[in-house]
XYZ file of C-alpha atoms in Angstrom:
378
model
C -14.800 -37.881 -105.575
C -15.115 -36.171 -108.958
C -16.110 -39.489 -110.551
C -18.851 -39.941 -107.930
C -20.325 -36.538 -108.756
C -20.117 -37.321 -112.476
C -21.916 -40.619 -111.848
C -24.581 -38.899 -109.744
C -25.037 -36.210 -112.383
C -25.380 -38.795 -115.169
C -27.864 -40.824 -113.115
C -30.053 -37.821 -112.319
C -29.931 -36.736 -115.952
C -30.972 -40.157 -117.233
C -33.777 -40.634 -114.699
C -35.052 -37.139 -115.448
C -34.821 -37.574 -119.223
C -36.639 -40.913 -119.241
C -39.444 -39.598 -117.036
C -39.642 -36.502 -119.255
C -39.868 -38.611 -122.426
C -42.429 -41.030 -121.019
C -44.696 -38.262 -119.716
C -44.546 -36.204 -122.891
C -44.749 -39.254 -125.131
C -48.256 -39.803 -123.793
C -49.257 -36.440 -125.238
C -48.958 -37.892 -128.740
C -52.100 -39.848 -129.556
C -51.987 -43.011 -131.693
C -53.496 -42.896 -135.156
C -55.356 -46.165 -134.632
C -57.665 -44.561 -132.036
C -58.799 -41.815 -134.406
C -62.149 -41.910 -136.200
C -62.266 -42.060 -139.984
C -63.132 -38.935 -141.948
C -66.859 -38.273 -142.250
C -66.286 -35.912 -145.163
C -63.449 -36.724 -147.554
C -61.756 -33.601 -148.963
C -59.529 -34.104 -151.982
C -55.979 -35.316 -151.250
C -52.949 -35.528 -153.532
C -50.402 -38.091 -152.347
C -47.073 -36.850 -153.693
C -44.215 -39.345 -153.922
C -40.743 -38.581 -155.266
C -38.920 -41.703 -156.452
C -35.391 -42.330 -157.638
C -34.007 -45.838 -158.146
C -36.543 -47.348 -155.765
C -37.155 -50.698 -157.457
C -36.411 -52.671 -154.252
C -39.271 -51.210 -152.177
C -41.495 -49.319 -154.600
C -43.935 -52.018 -155.696
C -44.958 -53.107 -152.203
C -45.280 -49.535 -150.957
C -47.295 -48.372 -153.982
C -49.665 -51.313 -153.639
C -50.546 -50.099 -150.154
C -51.063 -46.520 -151.355
C -53.312 -47.658 -154.197
C -55.551 -49.649 -151.847
C -56.411 -46.952 -149.333
C -59.995 -46.800 -148.090
C -60.514 -43.234 -149.224
C -62.662 -42.204 -152.174
C -61.280 -38.763 -152.988
C -57.530 -39.061 -153.496
C -55.007 -39.065 -156.308
C -51.439 -40.360 -156.400
C -48.854 -38.104 -158.025
C -45.535 -39.886 -158.592
C -42.438 -37.978 -159.684
C -39.798 -40.248 -161.209
C -36.634 -38.257 -160.592
C -34.095 -39.450 -163.187
C -34.194 -43.132 -162.153
C -31.732 -45.426 -163.895
C -32.945 -48.793 -162.575
C -36.257 -50.612 -163.073
C -38.351 -47.937 -161.359
C -39.914 -46.646 -164.590
C -41.057 -50.144 -165.606
C -42.691 -50.715 -162.219
C -44.493 -47.392 -162.460
C -45.776 -48.256 -165.921
C -47.513 -51.360 -164.594
C -49.263 -49.266 -161.954
C -50.477 -46.556 -164.326
C -52.156 -49.241 -166.402
C -54.061 -50.610 -163.388
C -54.945 -47.519 -161.333
C -56.625 -44.531 -162.961
C -56.000 -42.281 -159.956
C -52.214 -42.650 -160.311
C -50.200 -40.385 -162.579
C -46.453 -40.363 -163.239
C -44.272 -37.456 -164.281
C -40.786 -38.339 -165.476
C -38.199 -35.722 -164.538
C -35.172 -35.797 -166.831
C -33.297 -32.654 -165.787
C -32.540 -31.025 -162.439
C -32.599 -27.210 -162.400
C -29.673 -25.357 -160.863
C -30.048 -24.636 -157.153
C -32.315 -27.552 -156.274
C -31.835 -30.898 -154.547
C -33.487 -33.605 -156.624
C -36.065 -34.759 -154.078
C -37.083 -31.227 -153.123
C -37.533 -30.295 -156.775
C -39.577 -33.435 -157.427
C -41.897 -32.777 -154.478
C -42.410 -29.216 -155.646
C -43.275 -30.488 -159.130
C -45.821 -32.770 -157.485
C -47.457 -29.734 -155.926
C -47.493 -27.961 -159.313
C -49.094 -31.027 -160.901
C -51.907 -31.155 -158.351
C -54.986 -29.095 -157.461
C -56.226 -31.000 -154.425
C -57.157 -29.327 -151.137
C -54.684 -31.424 -149.128
C -51.151 -32.530 -149.998
C -49.552 -35.625 -148.483
C -45.793 -35.710 -149.007
C -44.493 -39.215 -148.406
C -41.630 -41.500 -149.382
C -41.443 -44.360 -151.863
C -40.773 -47.023 -149.214
C -43.651 -46.222 -146.845
C -46.440 -48.768 -146.426
C -49.941 -47.649 -145.427
C -52.729 -49.440 -143.596
C -55.896 -49.144 -145.752
C -57.526 -46.852 -143.163
C -54.472 -44.677 -142.496
C -55.386 -41.781 -144.783
C -59.028 -41.650 -143.711
C -58.099 -41.564 -140.032
C -55.410 -38.928 -140.610
C -57.661 -36.642 -142.653
C -60.471 -37.164 -140.168
C -58.226 -36.053 -137.317
C -56.897 -33.068 -139.267
C -60.301 -31.769 -140.340
C -62.002 -32.281 -136.967
C -59.207 -30.437 -135.182
C -58.892 -27.795 -137.900
C -55.150 -28.161 -138.202
C -52.969 -27.151 -141.114
C -50.197 -29.723 -140.900
C -50.318 -33.270 -139.545
C -47.237 -35.417 -139.118
C -47.341 -39.090 -138.284
C -44.389 -40.826 -136.670
C -43.995 -44.073 -138.638
C -43.277 -47.494 -137.241
C -39.659 -47.985 -138.292
C -38.462 -51.561 -138.401
C -35.453 -53.387 -139.791
C -34.543 -56.951 -140.645
C -31.354 -56.271 -138.657
C -31.733 -56.737 -134.903
C -28.597 -54.682 -134.379
C -30.101 -51.794 -136.338
C -33.354 -52.031 -134.378
C -31.284 -51.498 -131.242
C -29.628 -48.449 -132.854
C -33.007 -47.019 -133.866
C -34.126 -46.884 -130.243
C -31.298 -44.528 -129.348
C -31.783 -42.510 -132.529
C -35.483 -42.069 -131.730
C -34.650 -40.973 -128.211
C -32.195 -38.325 -129.440
C -34.606 -37.213 -132.159
C -37.487 -36.698 -129.733
C -35.262 -34.906 -127.220
C -34.028 -32.501 -129.876
C -37.313 -31.779 -131.670
C -39.914 -32.370 -128.903
C -42.672 -33.343 -131.362
C -45.384 -33.240 -128.661
C -44.743 -29.484 -128.261
C -45.238 -28.724 -131.959
C -48.965 -28.195 -131.370
C -48.270 -25.479 -128.780
C -48.317 -22.077 -130.534
C -46.174 -20.613 -127.735
C -43.438 -23.202 -128.259
C -40.695 -22.914 -130.855
C -40.807 -26.688 -131.346
C -41.789 -27.901 -134.813
C -41.918 -31.247 -136.552
C -41.774 -32.606 -140.065
C -41.741 -36.291 -141.021
C -40.699 -37.413 -144.493
C -42.872 -40.519 -144.261
C -46.042 -38.522 -143.600
C -46.345 -34.751 -144.022
C -50.046 -33.960 -144.567
C -50.580 -30.248 -145.178
C -53.413 -28.063 -146.396
C -52.620 -26.641 -149.793
C -53.227 -23.063 -148.633
C -50.969 -23.598 -145.624
C -48.206 -25.028 -147.805
C -48.402 -22.006 -150.084
C -48.525 -19.583 -147.156
C -45.404 -21.183 -145.652
C -43.520 -20.691 -148.918
C -43.547 -24.192 -150.514
C -40.392 -26.179 -151.230
C -39.011 -23.143 -153.033
C -37.877 -21.903 -149.623
C -35.934 -25.085 -148.874
C -34.539 -25.975 -152.309
C -31.170 -27.078 -150.941
C -32.068 -28.594 -147.586
C -31.255 -32.326 -147.239
C -33.499 -32.254 -144.140
C -36.418 -30.930 -146.197
C -39.082 -32.687 -144.111
C -37.927 -31.071 -140.862
C -37.545 -27.698 -142.538
C -41.021 -27.908 -144.043
C -42.420 -28.392 -140.550
C -40.327 -25.492 -139.281
C -41.616 -23.223 -142.052
C -45.227 -24.104 -141.345
C -44.825 -23.481 -137.617
C -42.991 -20.183 -138.249
C -45.906 -19.042 -140.426
C -48.179 -19.302 -137.383
C -50.060 -22.308 -138.711
C -51.470 -25.164 -136.638
C -49.377 -28.318 -136.455
C -49.991 -31.696 -134.761
C -48.302 -35.095 -134.599
C -49.664 -38.627 -134.096
C -48.066 -42.033 -133.557
C -48.540 -44.266 -136.599
C -47.650 -47.671 -135.183
C -49.564 -50.343 -137.097
C -50.737 -47.836 -139.724
C -47.680 -46.146 -141.226
C -44.501 -48.176 -141.495
C -41.259 -48.568 -143.374
C -37.933 -50.310 -143.317
C -35.781 -47.196 -143.218
C -32.470 -48.998 -143.731
C -31.633 -52.671 -144.105
C -28.500 -52.712 -141.966
C -26.255 -50.575 -139.769
C -23.922 -49.642 -142.641
C -26.811 -48.211 -144.680
C -28.005 -46.364 -141.573
C -24.577 -44.775 -141.067
C -24.236 -43.806 -144.740
C -27.767 -42.409 -144.853
C -27.456 -40.215 -141.777
C -24.022 -39.024 -142.780
C -25.539 -37.203 -145.758
C -27.610 -34.795 -143.675
C -26.289 -34.798 -140.091
C -24.212 -31.669 -140.688
C -27.222 -30.012 -142.336
C -29.358 -30.637 -139.232
C -26.674 -28.738 -137.286
C -27.063 -25.886 -139.832
C -23.525 -26.602 -141.060
C -22.185 -25.232 -137.770
C -18.906 -26.690 -136.509
C -19.561 -25.389 -132.990
C -23.028 -26.983 -132.844
C -21.571 -30.240 -134.121
C -18.745 -30.292 -131.576
C -21.132 -29.392 -128.764
C -23.506 -32.177 -129.765
C -20.697 -34.729 -129.929
C -19.435 -33.764 -126.461
C -22.908 -34.102 -124.964
C -23.423 -37.492 -126.612
C -20.127 -38.805 -125.282
C -20.492 -37.431 -121.739
C -24.153 -38.312 -121.196
C -24.954 -41.217 -123.539
C -21.937 -43.229 -124.630
C -19.661 -43.201 -121.581
C -21.524 -43.076 -118.231
C -22.792 -46.651 -117.872
C -19.626 -48.416 -119.151
C -17.340 -46.252 -116.995
C -19.511 -46.669 -113.901
C -19.732 -50.441 -114.299
C -16.030 -50.939 -115.062
C -14.376 -48.445 -112.741
C -16.977 -47.435 -110.205
C -17.534 -48.381 -106.581
C -20.552 -50.478 -105.614
C -22.524 -47.276 -105.168
C -21.612 -46.053 -108.644
C -22.312 -49.472 -110.137
C -25.717 -49.350 -108.477
C -26.340 -45.999 -110.151
C -25.427 -47.564 -113.495
C -27.948 -50.343 -112.883
C -30.611 -47.732 -112.075
C -29.866 -45.982 -115.367
C -30.207 -49.296 -117.223
C -33.571 -49.983 -115.580
C -34.969 -46.627 -116.682
C -33.498 -47.021 -120.166
C -35.104 -50.464 -120.468
C -38.488 -49.028 -119.492
C -38.164 -46.406 -122.214
C -37.209 -48.982 -124.831
C -40.555 -50.740 -124.369
C -42.615 -47.548 -124.796
C -45.317 -47.485 -127.534
C -43.308 -45.156 -129.787
C -40.534 -47.716 -130.287
C -40.368 -51.129 -132.012
C -37.654 -52.203 -129.594
C -37.102 -54.649 -126.742
C -35.957 -53.886 -123.210
C -32.481 -55.302 -123.753
C -31.788 -52.812 -126.520
C -30.971 -50.455 -123.666
C -27.693 -52.341 -123.369
C -26.751 -51.031 -126.817
C -27.224 -47.344 -125.972
C -23.508 -46.682 -125.266
C -22.495 -48.216 -128.601
C -25.276 -46.344 -130.402
C -24.091 -43.119 -128.762
C -20.561 -43.696 -130.030
C -21.966 -44.390 -133.489
C -24.025 -41.162 -133.462
C -20.961 -39.173 -132.389
C -18.955 -40.768 -135.209
C -21.670 -39.981 -137.766
C -21.835 -36.332 -136.691
C -18.057 -35.927 -136.726
C -17.502 -37.669 -140.055
C -20.439 -35.888 -141.712
C -18.938 -32.533 -140.765
C -15.411 -33.602 -141.723
C -16.377 -34.927 -145.163
C -18.571 -31.921 -145.954
C -15.843 -29.466 -144.978
C -13.085 -31.441 -146.719
C -14.855 -31.604 -150.078
C -16.468 -28.195 -149.645
C -20.035 -29.478 -149.950
C -22.104 -32.633 -150.370
C -22.916 -35.132 -153.108
C -26.652 -35.737 -153.299
C -28.089 -38.119 -155.873
C -24.985 -37.855 -158.053
C -24.915 -34.042 -157.994
C -22.439 -31.876 -156.058
C -23.569 -28.893 -153.991
C -20.990 -26.510 -152.563
C -21.147 -25.470 -148.932
C -21.604 -21.854 -149.972
C -24.566 -22.865 -152.092
C -26.092 -24.912 -149.266
C -25.710 -21.959 -146.892
C -27.381 -19.676 -149.413
C -24.292 -17.556 -150.036
C -24.375 -18.046 -153.822
């Protein structure tokens, strides 16, 4: 009888969650439906790069060909040791609105990327700052539409959810579950509500008014946060500033990781940070993932009665509907991978916490940061 009630609880949770996500997902408008900017205020596109030779050239080409008259590209080469500097040199010779600053030393108490982005701010004077990553590709009209939306709606901070794709079909299936968990945790649609505590920050596209960035405290307030994009959004919202989010499918895109192994290694670096380095939060999150995401459908199908197996099928139907929603690049059958993805997320959270605690901190871009330093105790 207990298993029946567990199955019923899991089914009601899943049906409720999917309906909740689908309804609220519609509150986030797509970028492609927005009108271009009528007036073009100055924009500095700030990109921190480190050993990015694999993706940099293609991404920079897209940034250099934006249909926007009043923008400048500020690239911070953060101690790269590969061919990044040579690639950047070819671009500076072709595009007058692109400048490169080579960073050779990292000051104490900073993560490399955060320091580089802050240097980009110091090396700019533009009215708007767009913090983005070195592997993000832009549609030519992306910036104009984004700035147009931001200025018409008089907002201080605009995030755009990128279209994340991978050459690995297995990873694409994992990304669907990751996106679901991300949206459940951060509720990006609620970030525009001043009465809500929800906030959002997206590393691929954080467009913020210069005055708002300064009022929020700049990257100086988040020097040691691996999740700097999320924390930037949190700072801006906490300062009482206006924040919105749009869906960038077809306009902002990137291949986040090439395969599942890269995905696991990448998330492992900052999963514990997202939990504020709290063991209790981490354990609680892992338990919820196992009970509600990884285990219900397999257990119900393998050990359940016909009624419980029917509940499992109902869960799969709703999961499949979600996987085909506009926010995701996935296919309906990726719902079948949700249990495995849940196990993988639980493993990432557990191992991230274990490794961080065991070594007493994290290694980030070849530098070690103690846990006390990351928590601001030293």
